[in-house]
Structure formats: C-alpha cells, structure tokens
Amino acid sequence: MSGPNSEYDPVQVTPLDEEHVNAMREEALAAIAAATDLEALKRVRAEHAGDRSPIALANREIGALPPQARKDAGQRVGQARGLINQALAQRQAELEIEAEARMLVEETVDVTLPWDRATQGARHPITTLSERIADVFVAMGWEVAEGPLVEAEWLNFDALNLGPDHPARTMQDTFWADPPEDHLVLRTHTSPVQARTMLTREPPIYVVCPGRVFRTDEYDATHSPMFHQVEGLVIDEGISMAHLKGTLDHFAESIFGPGIDTRFRPSYFPFTEPSAEVDLRCFVCRGLSPAVDDCRTCKGEGWIEWGGCGVVNPRVLTACGVDSDRYTGFAFGMGIDRTLMFRHGVADMRDMFEGDVRFSTAFGSEL
Ligand code: PHE
C-alpha cells in the first residue's frame, strides 16, 4: 500500500525551498517598491500575489508535501505571503496619498479667477424687432425689399407725388448730399422703396421694407436724426382700404398680442389718398384708459400713435409705371424705434443709438 505521499516528487516542490520562497518574496517586494502608481501596483499585485502568482502556486503545493515537511513550508510561504500583502497594502496607501496630493496640485481651480470677463454679445433690439416684423409679413407670403440710404431726390419725393414746390416737402427736414446737382438725399422715409419696387416689378406686389431713415431732427429723448421705419406696399387688383385695415390689425396682434387692433384717423400724405394716421390700441390698458386709470404707456389716451397709411395715390402708380385703371394698392409706414420704445418701455430714444451693450443685453440674445 502506498501512503498519501508515496508519489511525492521533491522536484515538484522545489518552489517551497527556503531559497525559492525567499527569492519569490524578494522579487515581489522589489516589484512592489518599484511600482510608481496605482495602475502599476495593480499589475504587481496580480503578478506577485494573485491566484496565478508564483507564491500562490507554491502555496498550493504545500498539500503535496509529506506531513512532516508541511509545517515548515507552510510557515515559510505564509510568512512570505504575509510580508508581500503587507508591503502591497503599505504601498497602496502611499500611492493613494501621492495620487491625491498630485490631483490636488494638478486639478487646482482658483475660484477667485475671473472666468468670463468677455461678456457675450447681443443683437441690437432694433435689428431683432425689424426681423420679427418682417417675419410677420413673410409668413403671409410677402417679400422683403430694400433700398439705398442715399436716395435719388426724385424717388424720395417726386415719384411719390411730392413735386419740387409741394408744401409737404417741408414736412420732412432733409439731409441733402453734396454736390446739390446730384440731387441725392439721405432718404427721409422708406417710401422711396415703394417707388423702386413698382418700377422694377410687375403687380401683384406684396413687399415689406424695414430700414434706416434720416431727418434733420434734434437728438433728444424722443427724436433722432437717424431712425428706423418699416414700409409696407401692396399693389393688386381690387385692393381697398379694408385690406389695409385688416393687414394692420394682424400686424398689431402679431407684435403686441391678441386683441390689439388699430384705428384710423383721417390724415394727409401726398402719396396716398385717402390717407390715415394709424393708432395702436394700447396693449397695457387695452384702450380703456382713462376710464380705468391713467395708463402710463399711452398717457391716458387709450391709443398710441403708430404710423401713417393710405390707399396708394393713382398719380404715384402712374409715375411708377403701374396701370392705375387696373390696379389699386395700399401702403403704410411705421417707426420701428417708436414701436420698440413703447413695446419695451424704453424712456429715452438715445439709449437705442448709443451702443452701450448693457442696453442690448437686457433684451437677451434672441437670434
Ligand atoms: N412715409 C410716411 C412718413 O414717413 C409714412 C407713410 C408711409 C404714410 C406709407 C403713408 C403710406 O411719414
């Protein structure tokens, strides 16, 4: 009968020799000491203390020893493993402290540093309002038309039934460009775009034209020598004042909200007949002032002056090459700056032109 260890082969257990165990231990300890970061230590742990490490394999051999040899070998291997594990734990702790210290240095954030000194730009509220207005009309299928700021005198005045001696020429104080014989002006209104449009397109015409205009006005809280208008022009068959009223009511609602409509007061413009001043129902008191209270937005009027409008004068149609027997049309013109002022409670017109970004940013960065 053979005993349990009768097949004991001393060669197989060479790893349990004192010399071998010491060598494994020293090798492991050296590797642990040499690990410079936690990743490296992880690899060292697997290599020198993991399930398939020499010392773990040696440990498994203990059972194969004759009983009398097990104790010694067991102690040797156990001690070596103990030392290795201890060294691993110690190195782990050291490296963790080191890693944390390094992180603190590398990832330091100086919370006192200014992080966004360059303020974000904002589009000018007049630009965004002009686009919003144009969008209202584009949504109805109109086109956006543009014209030059330096305009031919003829288009700014004559074509619009404002002849050289017409008293209405003095209604608009004009900047004339040098030399006078060029007959150029800084356009005093957006209405020359009406003339340009009729001269270059065939009816039906549905255009809206927002843009800058110039008059020799004082520069104060309610006037500026440069301001903005939006012009609308429709030329088609069977167009009447009713279409104009409906269009302006829709325009008013789109910009000021549901229930805000317009009213017409008889007026005079050389290029329209009949002509009207357009008032906007006050969007704050909804036209109820002064019955309810003295509204600050409309100053107790219940209505806000908004612009001019009318049915295009047949003389203008003829001057611009449109068959006035076949076609009729309407036109309107509003101040965009004024619209912005009462829509947003801007008290001083100059705020819109002085370029202080604090004014623009208050309107947000609407695109
Ligand atoms: N052009 C006129 C103005 O500047 C406004 C207007 C436009 C009136 C179109 C009637 C028709 O005062």
PDB file of C-alpha atoms and ligand atoms in Angstrom, residues 172 188-191 194 215 229 231-232 269 271-272 308-310 331-334, ligand 1:
ATOM      1  CA  GLN A 172     -39.652 116.249 -43.740  1.00  0.00           C
ATOM      2  CA  THR A 188     -36.331 110.787 -45.276  1.00  0.00           C
ATOM      3  CA  HIS A 189     -38.643 107.771 -45.222  1.00  0.00           C
ATOM      4  CA  THR A 190     -38.774 104.208 -46.537  1.00  0.00           C
ATOM      5  CA  SER A 191     -41.436 105.179 -49.097  1.00  0.00           C
ATOM      6  CA  GLN A 194     -42.331 101.688 -52.827  1.00  0.00           C
ATOM      7  CA  ARG A 215     -34.228 113.751 -40.925  1.00  0.00           C
ATOM      8  CA  GLN A 229     -39.172 102.740 -40.393  1.00  0.00           C
ATOM      9  CA  GLU A 231     -42.841 100.321 -45.052  1.00  0.00           C
ATOM     10  CA  GLY A 232     -45.460  98.035 -46.467  1.00  0.00           C
ATOM     11  CA  PHE A 269     -49.867 112.160 -47.301  1.00  0.00           C
ATOM     12  CA  PHE A 271     -48.541 109.532 -51.911  1.00  0.00           C
ATOM     13  CA  THR A 272     -51.789 108.107 -50.524  1.00  0.00           C
ATOM     14  CA  GLY A 308     -49.181 106.611 -41.481  1.00  0.00           C
ATOM     15  CA  CYS A 309     -51.024 104.732 -44.204  1.00  0.00           C
ATOM     16  CA  GLY A 310     -53.449 105.005 -47.047  1.00  0.00           C
ATOM     17  CA  ALA A 331     -49.115 101.475 -48.240  1.00  0.00           C
ATOM     18  CA  PHE A 332     -48.175 102.062 -44.634  1.00  0.00           C
ATOM     19  CA  GLY A 333     -45.115 103.231 -42.726  1.00  0.00           C
ATOM     20  CA  MET A 334     -44.302 102.870 -39.016  1.00  0.00           C
TER      21      MET A 334
HETATM   22  N1  PHE B   1     -43.710 107.850 -45.415  1.00  0.00           N
HETATM   23  C1  PHE B   1     -44.619 108.344 -44.392  1.00  0.00           C
HETATM   24  C2  PHE B   1     -43.786 109.046 -43.306  1.00  0.00           C
HETATM   25  O1  PHE B   1     -42.633 108.850 -43.238  1.00  0.00           O
HETATM   26  C3  PHE B   1     -45.409 107.232 -43.777  1.00  0.00           C
HETATM   27  C4  PHE B   1     -46.325 106.621 -44.761  1.00  0.00           C
HETATM   28  C5  PHE B   1     -45.950 105.527 -45.479  1.00  0.00           C
HETATM   29  C6  PHE B   1     -47.603 107.121 -44.962  1.00  0.00           C
HETATM   30  C7  PHE B   1     -46.807 104.937 -46.384  1.00  0.00           C
HETATM   31  C8  PHE B   1     -48.456 106.567 -45.844  1.00  0.00           C
HETATM   32  C9  PHE B   1     -48.056 105.485 -46.563  1.00  0.00           C
HETATM   33  O2  PHE B   1     -44.334 109.802 -42.538  1.00  0.00           O
END
